[in-house]
Structure formats: structure tokens, C-alpha cells
GROMACS .gro file of C-alpha atoms in nm:
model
  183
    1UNK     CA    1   2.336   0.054   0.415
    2UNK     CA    2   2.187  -0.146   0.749
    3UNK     CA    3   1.803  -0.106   0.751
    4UNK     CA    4   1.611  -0.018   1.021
    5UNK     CA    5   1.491  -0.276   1.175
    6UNK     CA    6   1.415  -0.131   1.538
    7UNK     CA    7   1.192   0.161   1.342
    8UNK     CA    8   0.905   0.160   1.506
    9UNK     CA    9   0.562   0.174   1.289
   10UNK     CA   10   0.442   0.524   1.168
   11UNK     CA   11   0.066   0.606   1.175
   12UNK     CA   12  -0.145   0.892   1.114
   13UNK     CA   13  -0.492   0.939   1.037
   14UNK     CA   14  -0.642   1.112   0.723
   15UNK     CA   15  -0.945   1.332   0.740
   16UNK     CA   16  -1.259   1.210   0.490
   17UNK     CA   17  -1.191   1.413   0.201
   18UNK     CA   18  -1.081   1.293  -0.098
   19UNK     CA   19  -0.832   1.652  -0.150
   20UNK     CA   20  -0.612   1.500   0.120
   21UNK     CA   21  -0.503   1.172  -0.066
   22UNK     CA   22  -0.267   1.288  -0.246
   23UNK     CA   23  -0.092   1.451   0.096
   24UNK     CA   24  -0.155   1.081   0.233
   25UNK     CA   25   0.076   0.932  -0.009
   26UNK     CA   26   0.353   1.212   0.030
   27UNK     CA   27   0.352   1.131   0.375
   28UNK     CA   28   0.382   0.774   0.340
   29UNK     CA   29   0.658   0.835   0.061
   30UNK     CA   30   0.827   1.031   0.285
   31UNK     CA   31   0.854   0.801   0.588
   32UNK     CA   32   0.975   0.499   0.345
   33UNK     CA   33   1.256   0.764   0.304
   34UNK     CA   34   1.275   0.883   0.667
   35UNK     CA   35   1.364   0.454   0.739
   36UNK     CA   36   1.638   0.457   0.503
   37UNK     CA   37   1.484   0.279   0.217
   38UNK     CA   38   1.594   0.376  -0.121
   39UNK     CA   39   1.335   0.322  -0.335
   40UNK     CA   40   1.423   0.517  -0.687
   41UNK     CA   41   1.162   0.743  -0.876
   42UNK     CA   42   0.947   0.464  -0.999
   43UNK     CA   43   0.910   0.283  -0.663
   44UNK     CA   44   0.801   0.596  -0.460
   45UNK     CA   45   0.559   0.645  -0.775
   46UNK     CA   46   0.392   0.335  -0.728
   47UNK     CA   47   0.398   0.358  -0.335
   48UNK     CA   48   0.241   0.684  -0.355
   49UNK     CA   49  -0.017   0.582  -0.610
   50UNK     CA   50  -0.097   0.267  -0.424
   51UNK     CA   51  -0.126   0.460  -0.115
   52UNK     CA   52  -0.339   0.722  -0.284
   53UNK     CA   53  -0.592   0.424  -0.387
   54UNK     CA   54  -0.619   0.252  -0.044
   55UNK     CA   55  -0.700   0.571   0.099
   56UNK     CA   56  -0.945   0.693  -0.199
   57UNK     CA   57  -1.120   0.392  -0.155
   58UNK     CA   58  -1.164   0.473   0.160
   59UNK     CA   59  -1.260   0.798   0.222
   60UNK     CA   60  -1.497   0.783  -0.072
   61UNK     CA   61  -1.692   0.449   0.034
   62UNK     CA   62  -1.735   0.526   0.387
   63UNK     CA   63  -1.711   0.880   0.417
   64UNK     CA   64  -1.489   0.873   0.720
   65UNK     CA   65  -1.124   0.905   0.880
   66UNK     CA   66  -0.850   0.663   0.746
   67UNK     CA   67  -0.603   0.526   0.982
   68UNK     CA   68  -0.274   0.500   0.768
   69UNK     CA   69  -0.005   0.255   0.865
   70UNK     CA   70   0.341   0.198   0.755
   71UNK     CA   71   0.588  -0.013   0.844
   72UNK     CA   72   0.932  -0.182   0.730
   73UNK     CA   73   0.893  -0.571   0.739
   74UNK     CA   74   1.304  -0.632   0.709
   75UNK     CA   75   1.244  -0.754   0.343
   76UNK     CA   76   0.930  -0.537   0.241
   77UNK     CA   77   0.764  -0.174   0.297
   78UNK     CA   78   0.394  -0.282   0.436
   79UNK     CA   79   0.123   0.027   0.378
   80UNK     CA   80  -0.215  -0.041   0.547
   81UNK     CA   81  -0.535   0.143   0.571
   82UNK     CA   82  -0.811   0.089   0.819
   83UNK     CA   83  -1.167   0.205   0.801
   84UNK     CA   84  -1.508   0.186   0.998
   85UNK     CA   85  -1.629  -0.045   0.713
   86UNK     CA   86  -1.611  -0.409   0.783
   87UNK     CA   87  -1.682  -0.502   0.407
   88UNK     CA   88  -1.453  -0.698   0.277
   89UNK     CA   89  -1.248  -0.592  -0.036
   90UNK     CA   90  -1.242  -0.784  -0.364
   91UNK     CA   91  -1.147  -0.795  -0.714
   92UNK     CA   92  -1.453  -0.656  -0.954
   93UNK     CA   93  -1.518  -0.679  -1.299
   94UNK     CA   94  -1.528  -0.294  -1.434
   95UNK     CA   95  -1.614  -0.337  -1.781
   96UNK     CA   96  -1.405  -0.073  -2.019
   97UNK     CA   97  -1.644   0.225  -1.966
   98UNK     CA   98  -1.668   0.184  -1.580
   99UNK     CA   99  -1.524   0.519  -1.387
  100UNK     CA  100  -1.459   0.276  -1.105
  101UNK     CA  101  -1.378   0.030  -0.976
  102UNK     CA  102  -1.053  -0.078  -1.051
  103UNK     CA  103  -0.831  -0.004  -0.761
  104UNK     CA  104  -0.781  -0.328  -0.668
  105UNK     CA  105  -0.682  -0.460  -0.968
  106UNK     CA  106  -0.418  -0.187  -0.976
  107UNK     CA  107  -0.316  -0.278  -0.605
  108UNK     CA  108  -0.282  -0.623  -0.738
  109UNK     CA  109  -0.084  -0.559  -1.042
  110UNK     CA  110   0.193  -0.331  -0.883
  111UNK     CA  111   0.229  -0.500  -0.482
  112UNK     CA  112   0.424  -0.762  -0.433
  113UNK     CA  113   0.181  -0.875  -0.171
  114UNK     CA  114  -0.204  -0.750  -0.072
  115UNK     CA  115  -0.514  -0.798   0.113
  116UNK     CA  116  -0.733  -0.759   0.355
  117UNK     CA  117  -0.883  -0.860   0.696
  118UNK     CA  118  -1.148  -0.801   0.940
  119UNK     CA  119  -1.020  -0.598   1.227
  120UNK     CA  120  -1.238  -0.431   1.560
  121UNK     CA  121  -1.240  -0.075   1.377
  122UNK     CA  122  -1.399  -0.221   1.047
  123UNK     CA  123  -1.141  -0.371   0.814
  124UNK     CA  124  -0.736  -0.350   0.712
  125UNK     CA  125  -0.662  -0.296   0.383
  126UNK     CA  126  -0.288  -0.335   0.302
  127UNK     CA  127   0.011  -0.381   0.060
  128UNK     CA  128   0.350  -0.457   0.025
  129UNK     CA  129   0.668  -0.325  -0.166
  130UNK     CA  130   0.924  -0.539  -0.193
  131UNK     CA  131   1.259  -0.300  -0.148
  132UNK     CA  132   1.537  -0.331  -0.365
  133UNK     CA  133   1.890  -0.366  -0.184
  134UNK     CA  134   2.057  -0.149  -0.443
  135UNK     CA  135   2.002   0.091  -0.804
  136UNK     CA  136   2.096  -0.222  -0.969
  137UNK     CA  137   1.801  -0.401  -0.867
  138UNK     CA  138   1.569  -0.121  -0.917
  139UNK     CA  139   1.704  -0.147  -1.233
  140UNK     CA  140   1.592  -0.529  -1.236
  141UNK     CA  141   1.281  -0.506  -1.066
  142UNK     CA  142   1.191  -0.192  -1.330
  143UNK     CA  143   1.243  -0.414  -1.634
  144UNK     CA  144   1.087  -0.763  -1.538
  145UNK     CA  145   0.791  -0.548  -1.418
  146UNK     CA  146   0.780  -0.445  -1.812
  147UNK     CA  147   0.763  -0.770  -1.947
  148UNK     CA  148   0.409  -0.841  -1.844
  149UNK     CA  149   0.173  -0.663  -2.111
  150UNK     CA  150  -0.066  -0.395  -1.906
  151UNK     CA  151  -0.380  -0.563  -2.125
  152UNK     CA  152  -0.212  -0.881  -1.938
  153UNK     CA  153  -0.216  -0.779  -1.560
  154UNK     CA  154  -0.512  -0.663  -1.579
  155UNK     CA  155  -0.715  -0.944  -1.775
  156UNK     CA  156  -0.644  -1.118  -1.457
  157UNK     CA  157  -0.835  -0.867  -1.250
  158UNK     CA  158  -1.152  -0.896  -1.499
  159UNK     CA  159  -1.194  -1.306  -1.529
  160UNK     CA  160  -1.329  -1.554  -1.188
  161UNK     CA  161  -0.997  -1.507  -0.960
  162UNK     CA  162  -1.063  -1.543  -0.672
  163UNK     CA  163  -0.973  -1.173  -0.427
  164UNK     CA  164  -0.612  -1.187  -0.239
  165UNK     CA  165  -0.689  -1.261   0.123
  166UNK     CA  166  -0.386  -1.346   0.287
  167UNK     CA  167  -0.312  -1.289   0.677
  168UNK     CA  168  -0.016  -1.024   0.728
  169UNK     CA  169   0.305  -1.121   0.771
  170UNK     CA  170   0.538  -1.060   1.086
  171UNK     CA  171   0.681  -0.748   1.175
  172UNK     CA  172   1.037  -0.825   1.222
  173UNK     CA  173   1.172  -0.627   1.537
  174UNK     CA  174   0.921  -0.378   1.486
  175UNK     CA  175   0.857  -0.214   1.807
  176UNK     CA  176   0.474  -0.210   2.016
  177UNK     CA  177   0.425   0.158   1.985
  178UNK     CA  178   0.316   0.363   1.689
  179UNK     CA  179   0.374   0.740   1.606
  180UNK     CA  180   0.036   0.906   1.568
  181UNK     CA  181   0.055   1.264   1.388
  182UNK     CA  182  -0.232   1.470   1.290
  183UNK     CA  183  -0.311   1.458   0.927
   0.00000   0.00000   0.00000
């Protein structure tokens, strides 16, 4: 299957409650399809779910719109979420009984890639998938994922590293405009 490199980004822009993340990461689940990826039940559950805490995080800290993002690299599905706060995001230390504050641990366990930057709205959050070429290496992606111990992945969240702060990569022949859709 060719992928789509001349897609163009998609964008829309989710209102401040926290009822509408769950529609957020339907919609960005459903564009990954709309480009042609195949991404296999457990992929679309972790791009929804990754999705749903970008936007979460969001909504709840600055009680305000999301803009929502997503685009198809060439190699990689990118997800990003911008907000009016300019704070940037880093790994905490929730101790076991903590309700929060682990959603960027979890971003960091399951994307290939994240971060975030400093943009004129407030700050870009963002992730990446990296998209198998075919079942097989779903298949192969599924079962090295499983060979890391959960108590493993995120031990690394809890101790001094240091948060993931990386510029974004190139859009490859993505095109300037951006389809804006009402949440």
C-alpha cells in the first residue's frame, strides 16, 4: 500500500471539557485511518489513549480549547496538542497513591518519540507512533513492546531523568494548509 505522503495535516480544536476527550481520540483514530495507515487494534488503542492524555492534560490544567494536530511524517503518525499554557511539560514523581500525575510517564512508555516546545499560543505537546508496514510487524512491534516489565517502564518515569525535549521532526511532503473542523 503507497502512503500518503501529499496528505495534508488534519486539525481541529476541542472544547474545555474533559467529556470530549474521549471524542478527541476517536477523531484522531479515525484520521490515522482516513491516511491509509493500518495500525491493528492495539496501535489505535494506544493512539487513542495517548491522544486522550495530551488532551486531558490539557483541558484540565488550563481550562481552555485544545488545538489537536495530526499528521503522517512518511515513517511515523505525529499527534500534537497546543494550549494557552506556556509551562513546560515534564516527567513527575507520583508516588503509588497519587491520582495524578502520570500522563507523561505513560506518553513516554508507549511513543516512539515525545515532547514538547514553546510555541506563540502557549506550548506544543506531541507524540509519535511509529507505523508498522504490515500485520507482521504489528505482530513484532506487539511482542518486543511485552518484553519490558510495566514496573520497568515506569521506574524510569519515577527516578532523576531528565523530561524528553526534543525539537519535531520534518514533515515530509506534508502540505502548508491544515483542515480545521469544529469539535
Amino acid at each position: 500500500m503507497s502512503r500518503p505522503f501529499e496528505e495534508s495535516p488534519y486539525a481541529f480544536t476541542v472544547p474545555p471539557r474533559v467529556e470530549e476527550v474521549s471524542a478527541a481520540g476517536d477523531r484522531v483514530a479515525d484520521r490515522a485511518r482516513r491516511l491509509g495507515l493500518e495500525l491493528g487494534e492495539e496501535l489505535t488503542d494506544d493512539l487513542k489513549l495517548l491522544t486522550g492524555e495530551l488532551v486531558a492534560n490539557s483541558v484540565t490544567h488550563t481550562k481552555a480549547a485544545c488545538a489537536v494536530r495530526v499528521r503522517w511524517t512518511g515513517e511515523r503518525l505525529r499527534v500534537e496538542v497546543t494550549d494557552i499554557d506556556p509551562t513546560p511539560v515534564a516527567l513527575s514523581q507520583a508516588l503509588p497513591a497519587d491520582e495524578h500525575g502520570r500522563g507523561p510517564c505513560l506518553v513516554a512508555a508507549l511513543a516512539t518519540e515525545w515532547g514538547s516546545q514553546s510555541c506563540v499560543a502557549g506550548k506544543t505537546i506531541w507524540f509519535e507512533l511509529e507505523v508498522p508496514s504490515s500485520a507482521e510487524a504489528t505482530m513484532t512491534m506487539a511482542t518486543s513492546r511485552c518484553e519490558v516489565p510495566p514496573e520497568q517502564a515506569m521506574a524510569s518515569c519515577t527516578g532523576n531523568v531528565p523530561p524528553v525535549l526534543a525539537k519535531p521532526l520534518p514533515i515530509v511532503g506534508a502540505r502548508a494548509r491544515a483542515e480545521y473542523q469544529a469539535a
